XYZ file of C-alpha atoms in Angstrom:
588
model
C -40.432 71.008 300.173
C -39.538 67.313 299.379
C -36.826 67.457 302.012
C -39.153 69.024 304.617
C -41.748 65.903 304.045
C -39.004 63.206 303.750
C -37.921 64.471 307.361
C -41.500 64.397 309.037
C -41.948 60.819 307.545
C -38.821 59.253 308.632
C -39.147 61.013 312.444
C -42.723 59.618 312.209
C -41.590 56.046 311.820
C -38.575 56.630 313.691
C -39.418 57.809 316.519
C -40.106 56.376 319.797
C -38.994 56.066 323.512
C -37.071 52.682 325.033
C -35.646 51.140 328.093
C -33.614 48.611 328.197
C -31.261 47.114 330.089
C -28.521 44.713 327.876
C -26.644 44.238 330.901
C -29.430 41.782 331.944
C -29.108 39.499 329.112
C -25.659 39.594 328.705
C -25.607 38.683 332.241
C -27.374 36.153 331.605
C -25.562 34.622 328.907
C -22.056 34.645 330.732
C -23.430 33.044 333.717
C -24.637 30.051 331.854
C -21.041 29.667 330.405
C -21.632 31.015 326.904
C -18.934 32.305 325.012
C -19.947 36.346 323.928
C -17.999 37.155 321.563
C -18.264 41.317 321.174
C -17.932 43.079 317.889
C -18.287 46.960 317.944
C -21.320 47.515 319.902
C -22.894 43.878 319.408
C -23.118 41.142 321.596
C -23.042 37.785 319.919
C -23.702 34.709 321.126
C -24.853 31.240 319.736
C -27.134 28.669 321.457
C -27.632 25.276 319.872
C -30.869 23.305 320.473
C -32.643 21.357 317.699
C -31.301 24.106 315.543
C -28.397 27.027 315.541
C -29.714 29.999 316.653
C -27.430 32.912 316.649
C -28.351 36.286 318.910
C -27.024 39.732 318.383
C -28.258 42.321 320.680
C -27.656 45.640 319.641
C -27.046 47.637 321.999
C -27.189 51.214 319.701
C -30.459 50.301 318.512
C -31.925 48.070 321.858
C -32.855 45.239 319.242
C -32.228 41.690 319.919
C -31.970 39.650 316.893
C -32.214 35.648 316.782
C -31.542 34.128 313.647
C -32.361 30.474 313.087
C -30.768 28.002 310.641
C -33.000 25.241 309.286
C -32.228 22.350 307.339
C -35.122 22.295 305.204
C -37.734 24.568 304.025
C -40.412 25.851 306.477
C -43.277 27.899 305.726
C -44.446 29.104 308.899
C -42.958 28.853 312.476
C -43.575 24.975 313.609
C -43.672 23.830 316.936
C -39.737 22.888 316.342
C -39.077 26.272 316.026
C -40.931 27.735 318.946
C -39.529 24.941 321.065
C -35.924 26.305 320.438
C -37.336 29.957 320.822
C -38.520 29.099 324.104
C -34.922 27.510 325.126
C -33.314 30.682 323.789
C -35.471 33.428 325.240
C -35.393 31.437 328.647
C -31.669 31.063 328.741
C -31.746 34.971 327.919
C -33.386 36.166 331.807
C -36.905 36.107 329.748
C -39.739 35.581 332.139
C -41.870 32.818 331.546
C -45.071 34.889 330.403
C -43.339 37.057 328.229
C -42.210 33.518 326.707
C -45.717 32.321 326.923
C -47.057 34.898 324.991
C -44.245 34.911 322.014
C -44.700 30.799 321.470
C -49.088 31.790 321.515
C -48.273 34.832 318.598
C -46.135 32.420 316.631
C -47.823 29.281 316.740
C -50.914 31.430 315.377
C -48.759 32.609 312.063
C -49.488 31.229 308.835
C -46.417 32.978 307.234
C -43.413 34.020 308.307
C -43.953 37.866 307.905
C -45.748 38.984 310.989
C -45.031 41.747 313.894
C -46.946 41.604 317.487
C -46.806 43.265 320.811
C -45.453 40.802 323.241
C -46.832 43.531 326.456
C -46.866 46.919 326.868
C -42.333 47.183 326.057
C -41.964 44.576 323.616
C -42.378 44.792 319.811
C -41.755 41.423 318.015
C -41.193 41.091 314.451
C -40.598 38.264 312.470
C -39.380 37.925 308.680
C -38.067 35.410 306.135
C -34.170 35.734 305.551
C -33.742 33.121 303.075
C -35.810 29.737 302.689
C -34.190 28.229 305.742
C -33.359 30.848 307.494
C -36.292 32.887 309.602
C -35.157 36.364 311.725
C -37.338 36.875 315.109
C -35.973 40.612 316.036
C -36.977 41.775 319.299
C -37.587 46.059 320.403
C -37.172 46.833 323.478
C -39.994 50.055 323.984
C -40.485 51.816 327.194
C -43.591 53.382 325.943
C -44.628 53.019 322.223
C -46.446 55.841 320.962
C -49.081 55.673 318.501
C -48.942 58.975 316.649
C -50.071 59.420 313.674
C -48.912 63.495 313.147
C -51.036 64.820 310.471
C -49.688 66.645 307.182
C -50.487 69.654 308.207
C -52.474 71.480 305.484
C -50.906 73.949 303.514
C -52.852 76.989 302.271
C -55.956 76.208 300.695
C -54.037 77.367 297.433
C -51.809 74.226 297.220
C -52.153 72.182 294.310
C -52.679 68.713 293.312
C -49.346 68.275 292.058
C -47.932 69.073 295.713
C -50.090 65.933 297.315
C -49.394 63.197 294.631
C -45.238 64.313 295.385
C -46.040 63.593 299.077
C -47.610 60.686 297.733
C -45.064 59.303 295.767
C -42.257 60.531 298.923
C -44.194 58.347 300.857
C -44.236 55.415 298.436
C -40.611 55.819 297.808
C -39.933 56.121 301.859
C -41.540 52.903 301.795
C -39.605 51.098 299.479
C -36.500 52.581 301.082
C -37.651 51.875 304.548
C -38.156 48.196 303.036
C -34.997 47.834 301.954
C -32.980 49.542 304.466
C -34.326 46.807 306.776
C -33.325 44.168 304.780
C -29.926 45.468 304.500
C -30.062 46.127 308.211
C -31.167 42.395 308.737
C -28.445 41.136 305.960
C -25.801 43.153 308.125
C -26.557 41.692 311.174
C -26.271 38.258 309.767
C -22.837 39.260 308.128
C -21.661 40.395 311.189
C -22.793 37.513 312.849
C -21.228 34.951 310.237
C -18.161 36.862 310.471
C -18.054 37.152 314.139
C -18.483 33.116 314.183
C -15.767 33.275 311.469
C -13.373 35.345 313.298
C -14.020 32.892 316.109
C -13.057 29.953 314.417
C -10.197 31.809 312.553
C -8.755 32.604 315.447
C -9.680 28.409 316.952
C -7.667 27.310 313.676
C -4.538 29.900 313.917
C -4.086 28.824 317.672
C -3.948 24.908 316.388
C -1.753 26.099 313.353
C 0.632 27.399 315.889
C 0.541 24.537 318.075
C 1.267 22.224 315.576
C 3.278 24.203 313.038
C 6.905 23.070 314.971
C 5.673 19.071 314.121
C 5.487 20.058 310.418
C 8.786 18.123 310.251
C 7.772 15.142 311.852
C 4.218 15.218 310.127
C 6.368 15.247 306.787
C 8.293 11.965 307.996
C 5.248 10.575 309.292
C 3.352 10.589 306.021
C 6.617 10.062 303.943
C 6.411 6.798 306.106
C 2.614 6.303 306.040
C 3.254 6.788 301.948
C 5.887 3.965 301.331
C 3.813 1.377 303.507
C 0.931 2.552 301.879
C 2.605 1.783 298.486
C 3.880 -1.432 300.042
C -0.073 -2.618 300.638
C -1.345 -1.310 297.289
C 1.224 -3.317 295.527
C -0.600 -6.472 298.328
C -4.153 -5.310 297.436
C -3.467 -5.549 293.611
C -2.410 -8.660 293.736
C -5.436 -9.935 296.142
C -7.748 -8.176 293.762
C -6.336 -9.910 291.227
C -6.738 -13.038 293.174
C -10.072 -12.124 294.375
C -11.285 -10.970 290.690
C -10.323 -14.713 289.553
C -12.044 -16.399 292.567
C -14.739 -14.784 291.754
C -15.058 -15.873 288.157
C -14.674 -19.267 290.114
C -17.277 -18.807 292.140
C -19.501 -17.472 289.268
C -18.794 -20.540 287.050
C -19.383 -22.592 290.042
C -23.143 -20.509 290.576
C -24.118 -21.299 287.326
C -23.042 -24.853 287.138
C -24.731 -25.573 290.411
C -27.655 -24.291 289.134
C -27.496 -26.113 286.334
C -27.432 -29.472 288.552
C -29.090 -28.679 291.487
C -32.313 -29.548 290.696
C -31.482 -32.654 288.682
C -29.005 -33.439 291.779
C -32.119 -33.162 294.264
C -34.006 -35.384 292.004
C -31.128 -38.012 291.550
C -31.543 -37.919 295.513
C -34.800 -38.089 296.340
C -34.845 -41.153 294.011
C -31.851 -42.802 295.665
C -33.456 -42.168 298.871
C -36.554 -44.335 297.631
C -34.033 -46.978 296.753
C -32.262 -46.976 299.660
C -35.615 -47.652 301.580
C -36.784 -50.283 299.236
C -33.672 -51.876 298.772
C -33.659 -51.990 302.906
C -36.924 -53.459 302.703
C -36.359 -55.506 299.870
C -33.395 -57.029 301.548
C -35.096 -57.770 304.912
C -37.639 -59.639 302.812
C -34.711 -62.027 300.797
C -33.182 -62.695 304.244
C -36.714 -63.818 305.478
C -37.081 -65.809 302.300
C -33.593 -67.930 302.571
C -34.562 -68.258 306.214
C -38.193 -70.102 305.283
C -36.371 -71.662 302.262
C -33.476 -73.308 304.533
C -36.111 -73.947 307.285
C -38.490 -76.147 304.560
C -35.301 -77.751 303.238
C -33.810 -78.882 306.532
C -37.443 -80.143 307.240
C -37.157 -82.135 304.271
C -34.272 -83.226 304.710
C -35.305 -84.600 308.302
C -37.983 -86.577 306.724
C -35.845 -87.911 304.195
C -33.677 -89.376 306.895
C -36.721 -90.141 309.143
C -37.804 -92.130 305.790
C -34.674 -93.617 305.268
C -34.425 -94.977 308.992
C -37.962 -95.996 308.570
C -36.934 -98.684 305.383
C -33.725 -99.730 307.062
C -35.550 -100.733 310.230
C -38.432 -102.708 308.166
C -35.620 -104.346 306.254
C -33.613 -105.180 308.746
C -36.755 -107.037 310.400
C -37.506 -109.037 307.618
C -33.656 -109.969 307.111
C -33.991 -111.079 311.109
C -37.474 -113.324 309.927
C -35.830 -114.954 307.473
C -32.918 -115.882 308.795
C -34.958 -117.843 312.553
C -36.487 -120.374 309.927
C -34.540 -123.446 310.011
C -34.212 -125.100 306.304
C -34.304 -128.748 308.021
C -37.803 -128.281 309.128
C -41.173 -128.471 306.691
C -42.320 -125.128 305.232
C -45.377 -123.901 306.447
C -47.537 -122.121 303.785
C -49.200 -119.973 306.178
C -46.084 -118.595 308.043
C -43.951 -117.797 305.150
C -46.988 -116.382 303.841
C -47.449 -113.948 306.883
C -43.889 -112.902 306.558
C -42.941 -112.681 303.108
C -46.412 -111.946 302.208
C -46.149 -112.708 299.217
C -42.904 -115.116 297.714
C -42.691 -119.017 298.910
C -39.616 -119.827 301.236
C -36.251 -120.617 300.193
C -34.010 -121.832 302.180
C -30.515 -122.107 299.934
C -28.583 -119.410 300.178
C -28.330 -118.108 296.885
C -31.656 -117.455 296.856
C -31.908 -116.025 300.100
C -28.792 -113.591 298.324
C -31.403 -113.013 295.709
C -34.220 -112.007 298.072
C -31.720 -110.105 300.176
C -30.993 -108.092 296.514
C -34.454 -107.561 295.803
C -35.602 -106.042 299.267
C -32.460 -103.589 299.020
C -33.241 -103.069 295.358
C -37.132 -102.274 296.697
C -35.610 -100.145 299.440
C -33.664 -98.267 296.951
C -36.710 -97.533 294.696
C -38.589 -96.935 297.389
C -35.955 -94.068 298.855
C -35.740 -92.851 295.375
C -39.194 -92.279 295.339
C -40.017 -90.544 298.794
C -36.641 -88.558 297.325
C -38.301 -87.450 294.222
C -41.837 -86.904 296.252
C -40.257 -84.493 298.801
C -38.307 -82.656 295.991
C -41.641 -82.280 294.582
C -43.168 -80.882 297.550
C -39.778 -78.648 298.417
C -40.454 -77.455 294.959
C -44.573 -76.495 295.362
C -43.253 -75.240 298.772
C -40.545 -72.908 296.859
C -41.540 -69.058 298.069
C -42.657 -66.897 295.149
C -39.693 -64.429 293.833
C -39.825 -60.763 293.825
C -39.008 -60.387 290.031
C -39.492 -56.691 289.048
C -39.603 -53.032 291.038
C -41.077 -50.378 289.475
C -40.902 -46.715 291.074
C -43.096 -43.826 290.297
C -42.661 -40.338 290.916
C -45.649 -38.031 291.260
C -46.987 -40.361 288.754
C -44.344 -40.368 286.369
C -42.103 -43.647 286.256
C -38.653 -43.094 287.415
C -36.543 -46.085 287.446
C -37.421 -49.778 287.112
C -35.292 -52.831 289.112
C -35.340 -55.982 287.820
C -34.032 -59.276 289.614
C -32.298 -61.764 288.239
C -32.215 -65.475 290.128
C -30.263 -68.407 289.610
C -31.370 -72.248 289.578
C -31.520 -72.411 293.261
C -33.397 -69.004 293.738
C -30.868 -66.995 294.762
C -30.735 -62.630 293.863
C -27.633 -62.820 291.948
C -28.260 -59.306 289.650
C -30.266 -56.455 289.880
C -31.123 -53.811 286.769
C -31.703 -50.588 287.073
C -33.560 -49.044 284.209
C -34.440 -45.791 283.104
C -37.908 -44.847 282.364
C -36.884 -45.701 278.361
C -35.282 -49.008 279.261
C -31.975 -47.933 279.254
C -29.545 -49.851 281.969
C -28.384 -47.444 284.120
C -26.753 -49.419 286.985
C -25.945 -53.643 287.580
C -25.644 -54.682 290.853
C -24.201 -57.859 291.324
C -24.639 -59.948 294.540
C -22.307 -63.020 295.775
C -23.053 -65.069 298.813
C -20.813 -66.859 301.508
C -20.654 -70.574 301.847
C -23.716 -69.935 304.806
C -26.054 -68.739 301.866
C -26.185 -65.241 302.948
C -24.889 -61.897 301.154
C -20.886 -61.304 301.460
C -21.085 -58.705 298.249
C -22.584 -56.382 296.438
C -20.731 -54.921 293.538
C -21.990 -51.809 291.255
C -21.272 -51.486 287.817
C -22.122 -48.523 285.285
C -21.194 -48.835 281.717
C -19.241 -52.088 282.420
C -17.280 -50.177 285.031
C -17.110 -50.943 288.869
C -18.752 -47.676 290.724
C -19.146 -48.843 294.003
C -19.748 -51.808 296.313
C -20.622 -53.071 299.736
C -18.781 -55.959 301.805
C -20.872 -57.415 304.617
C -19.605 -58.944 307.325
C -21.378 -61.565 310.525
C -20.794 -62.679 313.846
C -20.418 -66.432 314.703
C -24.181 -66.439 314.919
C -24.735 -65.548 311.428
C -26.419 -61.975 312.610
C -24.804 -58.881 309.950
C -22.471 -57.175 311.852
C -20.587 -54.697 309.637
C -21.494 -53.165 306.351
C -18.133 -51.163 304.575
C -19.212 -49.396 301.507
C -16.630 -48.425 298.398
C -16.018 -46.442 295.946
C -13.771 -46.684 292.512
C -10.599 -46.077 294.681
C -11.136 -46.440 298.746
C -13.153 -46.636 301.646
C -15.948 -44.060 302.277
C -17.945 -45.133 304.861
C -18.928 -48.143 307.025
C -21.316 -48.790 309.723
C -21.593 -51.076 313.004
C -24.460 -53.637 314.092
C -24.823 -53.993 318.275
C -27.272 -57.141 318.903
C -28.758 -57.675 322.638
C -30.971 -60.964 322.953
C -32.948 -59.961 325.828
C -34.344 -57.406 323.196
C -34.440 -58.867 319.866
C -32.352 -62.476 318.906
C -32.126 -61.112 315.276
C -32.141 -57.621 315.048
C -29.952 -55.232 315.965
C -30.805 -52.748 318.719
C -28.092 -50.212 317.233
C -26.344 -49.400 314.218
C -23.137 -46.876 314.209
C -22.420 -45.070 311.090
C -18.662 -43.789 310.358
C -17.540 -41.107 307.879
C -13.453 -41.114 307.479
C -13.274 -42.925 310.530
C -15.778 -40.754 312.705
C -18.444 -41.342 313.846
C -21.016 -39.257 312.081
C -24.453 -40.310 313.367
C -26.471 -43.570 314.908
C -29.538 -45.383 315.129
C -31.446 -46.455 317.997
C -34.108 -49.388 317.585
C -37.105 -49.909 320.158
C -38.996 -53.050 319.828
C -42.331 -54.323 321.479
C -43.268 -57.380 323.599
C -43.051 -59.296 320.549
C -39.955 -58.326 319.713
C -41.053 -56.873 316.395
C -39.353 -53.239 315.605
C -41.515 -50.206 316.637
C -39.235 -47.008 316.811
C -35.731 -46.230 314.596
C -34.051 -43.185 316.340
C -31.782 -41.487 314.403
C -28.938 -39.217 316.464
C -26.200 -37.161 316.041
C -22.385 -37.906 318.121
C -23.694 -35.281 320.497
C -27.068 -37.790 320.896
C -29.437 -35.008 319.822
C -32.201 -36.898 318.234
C -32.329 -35.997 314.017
C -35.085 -37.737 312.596
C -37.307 -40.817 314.067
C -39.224 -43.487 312.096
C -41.956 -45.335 313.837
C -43.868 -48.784 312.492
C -47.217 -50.191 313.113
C -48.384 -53.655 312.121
C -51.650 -55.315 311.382
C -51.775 -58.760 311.069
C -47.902 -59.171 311.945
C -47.436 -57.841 308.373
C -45.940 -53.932 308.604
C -48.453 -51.562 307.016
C -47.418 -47.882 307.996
C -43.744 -46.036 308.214
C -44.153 -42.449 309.668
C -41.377 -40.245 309.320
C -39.902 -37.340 311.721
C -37.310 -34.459 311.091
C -36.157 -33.132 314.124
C -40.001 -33.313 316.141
C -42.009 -32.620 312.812
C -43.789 -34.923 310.672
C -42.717 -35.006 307.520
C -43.818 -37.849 305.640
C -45.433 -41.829 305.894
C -45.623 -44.779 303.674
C -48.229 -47.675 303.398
C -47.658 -51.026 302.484
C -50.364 -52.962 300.707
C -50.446 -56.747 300.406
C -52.177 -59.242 298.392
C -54.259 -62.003 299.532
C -51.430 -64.102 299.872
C -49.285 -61.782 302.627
C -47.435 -60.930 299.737
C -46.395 -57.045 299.033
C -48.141 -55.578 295.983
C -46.707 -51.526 296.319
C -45.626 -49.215 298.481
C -47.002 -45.850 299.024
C -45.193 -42.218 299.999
C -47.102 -39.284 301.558
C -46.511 -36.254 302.723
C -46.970 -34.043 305.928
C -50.144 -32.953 304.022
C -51.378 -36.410 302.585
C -50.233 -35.539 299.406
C -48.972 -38.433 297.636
C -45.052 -37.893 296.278
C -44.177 -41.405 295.278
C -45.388 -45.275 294.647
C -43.212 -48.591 294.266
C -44.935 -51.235 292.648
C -43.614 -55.169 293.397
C -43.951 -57.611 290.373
C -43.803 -61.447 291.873
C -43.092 -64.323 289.918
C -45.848 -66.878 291.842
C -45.292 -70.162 291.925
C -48.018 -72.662 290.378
């Protein structure tokens, strides 16, 4: 009886009428250009997309299976998926609204495990393989037919027991049912894999047989490939080596530059407010021995004009005496109007003794306009800049003082740290002109540096050479023009190992006082740019440019007496970075 009911049930699920023709698909397939590869009575054939799909039709059981191989995990078909569905069922002499209506079904599945009637001869299932890989399978009916065939009843006398057996049959046809399709599904993907396997077996014994007669030359080949091989190991060792020890280099290097960078940026920055007071500080000085040699050839020209003055008046009294004739009677009243105040003589010793007492007058009296205009050359003397002190965001930095000697002249300069420690002498020696031949740097009682200066016949600076402990390092080049400026230059050149490295351009105004300092590269691309305004003929702003930007500006303030009290540093953002205070020593 179990036998009887097992029967009915699987002819009930079993059975059904199809028509289908494989020969259209395969057809199809082949006159696209894809390889079928047959295996018993399967067709198998795979078409790439966005994924490998592989399709088996079957043409025992008129099923078309296409199994899809995802990268990831999918939970339900995506739009991915129906998009390469709709490639493969169109490149498989589909129609387009049998295609139309599989993508609708499947984009409307929330899980994989699903079956639908594409029309009226089309059964689609679809089922979950493995996480990443879904199975679409495809019947092919001519006619399905519904029909549920009743158990028929058995006498009225059957029992209980009979129904729950056909009960559990059914249960276990079921389960076997279940099963049997996945073993059906896990044997089409076998014999897909092992079609695609015996594909590429048969792809890898035709290369093994091409290449199997250069196994001999292969062996040479890499025998060769081996020694050179060896032979740049043995090279790469030792640059690894090399390499490993520059890099421990380059490491102690890293951490010693970071040890001194920032104290190296501040060491510059301060040198770089040096550099611009010492610039301005020595424009000043040669201003100051030009009013001082100016005042003392002025007194000097009175002195003479003085001197010329007494010899004249002398010589017309000498001329007086001598027109009076000794024979004649003394007048009173002449004498009196000539020697204005001693009687006549007329011997000649005593005119000896007059002539000695107007020359001893005339002596006093040049000794006395002498000592007068050494007086005035003296109230006339220019103050002297005695002290620099430099601040830094407030803090003091460094501190110059200048040393002079009887006649006025910078002969030293101390630089002090913020404590009063000297940290640099800089001594200064002059040509027989008055004006600075040397500058000499000491540190610790040893020469650092120095700077030679050098002038035309017209006493204008025309070469500055700058030295270290051992050689040369750098010099630069004045160019004058007098229909621009009589003093300064309207160039300077600077040279690095004998190159030229970079120049400045200066503009002036109508006055001839200097407006514009262009700095430029060889290649005259302009670097940075420094532009002065005046009030009062007395320079009270510096504006500085890097490459077209602002960057900073200083303002100098003077005292009521034209004389410069400090100098102030801004930046882009009025933000104050520095200050240099001037200490004078005024004279009384």
């Amino acid at each position: 009886m179990k036998k009887i009911i097992f029967t009915l049930l699987i002819i009930f699920f079993s059975l059904s009428l199809f028509s289908f023709d494989h020969l259209e698909i395969e057809k199809s397939w082949r006159e696209k250009g894809y390889t079928v590869i047959e295996e018993d009575n399967l067709k198998i054939v795979e078409l790439s997309f966005q994924f490998d799909n592989v399709l088996s039709l079957n043409e025992t059981s008129r099923e078309l299976y296409i199994i899809t191989y995802f990268n990831q995990n999918r939970t339900k078909p995506d739009n991915s998926y129906i998009s390469d569905i709709e490639k493969v069922l169109l490149n498989s002499s589909f129609s387009e609204e049998i295609i139309r209506s599989i993508s609708n079904q499947l984009s409307l599945q929330e899980n994989w495990d699903n079956s639908f009637f594409a029309n009226d001869s089309l059964q689609v299932n679809t089922q979950l393989y493995d996480q990443m890989t879904p199975v679409l399978r495809i019947i092919f009916l001519e006619k399905q037919v519904v029909n549920q065939t009743p158990v028929e009843k058995e006498k009225e006398d059957i029992s209980k027991i009979a129904e729950e057996e056909v009960k559990a049959l059914k249960t276990e046809y079921e389960e076997i049912k279940s099963e049997n399709h996945k073993l059906r599904l896990e044997i089409e993907i076998l014999t897909n894999k092992n079609a695609v396997l015996k594909k590429t077996n048969q792809i890898l014994k035709e290369d093994l047989d091409k290449f199997k007669n250069l196994s001999e030359y292969k062996d040479r080949t890499i025998s060769g490939l081996k020694n050179t091989i060896d032979r740049y190991v043995g090279i790469e060792k030792q640059k690894n080596e090399t390499i490993e020890n520059l890099q421990i280099k380059i490491e102690e290097l890293k951490d010693e530059y970071s040890t001194k960078q920032f104290e190296y940026k501040k060491v510059i920055r301060d040198l770089e407010t040096e550099i611009e007071t010492l610039e301005l500080k020595i424009k000043k000085q040669a201003l100051e021995i030009k009013m001082i040699k100016e005042t003392e050839q002025q007194l000097l020209d009175r002195v003479e004009q003085l001197k010329r003055m007494s010899e004249n008046q002398i010589a017309l009294v000498q001329t007086k005496i001598e027109t009076i004739d000794p024979e004649q009677p003394t007048q009173n009243t002449t004498i009196t109007s000539i020697t204005q105040e001693k009687p006549a003589i007329t011997d000649e010793s005593t005119k000896a003794m007059i002539k000695n007492e107007q020359e001893d007058e005339k002596n006093i009296t040049e000794t006395q306009s002498v000592e007068e205009t050494s007086e005035q050359v003296e109230k006339q003397k220019p103050p002297l800049l005695k002290k620099v002190v430099v601040y830094d965001k407030g803090e003091k930095t460094i501190t110059i003082e200048n040393e002079y000697n009887n006649n006025g002249d910078l002969i030293r300069e101390h630089i002090l740290s913020p404590e009063g420690k000297t940290l640099l002498i800089t001594e200064i020696k002059y040509n027989s002109d008055g004006q600075v031949k040397e500058r000499v740097n000491y540190e610790n009682s040893q020469m650092v540096g120095k700077n030679i200066f050098q002038y035309d016949n017209q006493q204008r600076l025309l070469r500055v050479f700058s030295y270290n402990q051992e050689s040369l390092t750098h010099y630069s080049l004045l160019e004058y023009d007098e229909t621009i400026s009589k003093t300064e230059p309207v160039k300077v050149k600077y040279f690095y190992n004998n190159q030229l490295d970079s120049y400045e351009e200066n503009e002036f105004n109508k006055e001839g006082k200097l407006i514009k300092t262009v700095q430029k590269n060889p290649d005259g691309e302009t670097i940075s740019q420094k532009v002065y305004e005046y009030e009062n003929d007395e320079l009270q702003k510096i504006i500085f440019y890097q490459y077209g930007e602002k960057t900073s500006y200083q303002i100098n303030i003077y005292d009521e007496q034209g004389l410069q009290k400090s100098q102030k540093t801004y930046d882009a953002k009025d933000q104050m970075i520095s200050e240099i205070v001037f200490l004078w020593d005024e004279a009384e």
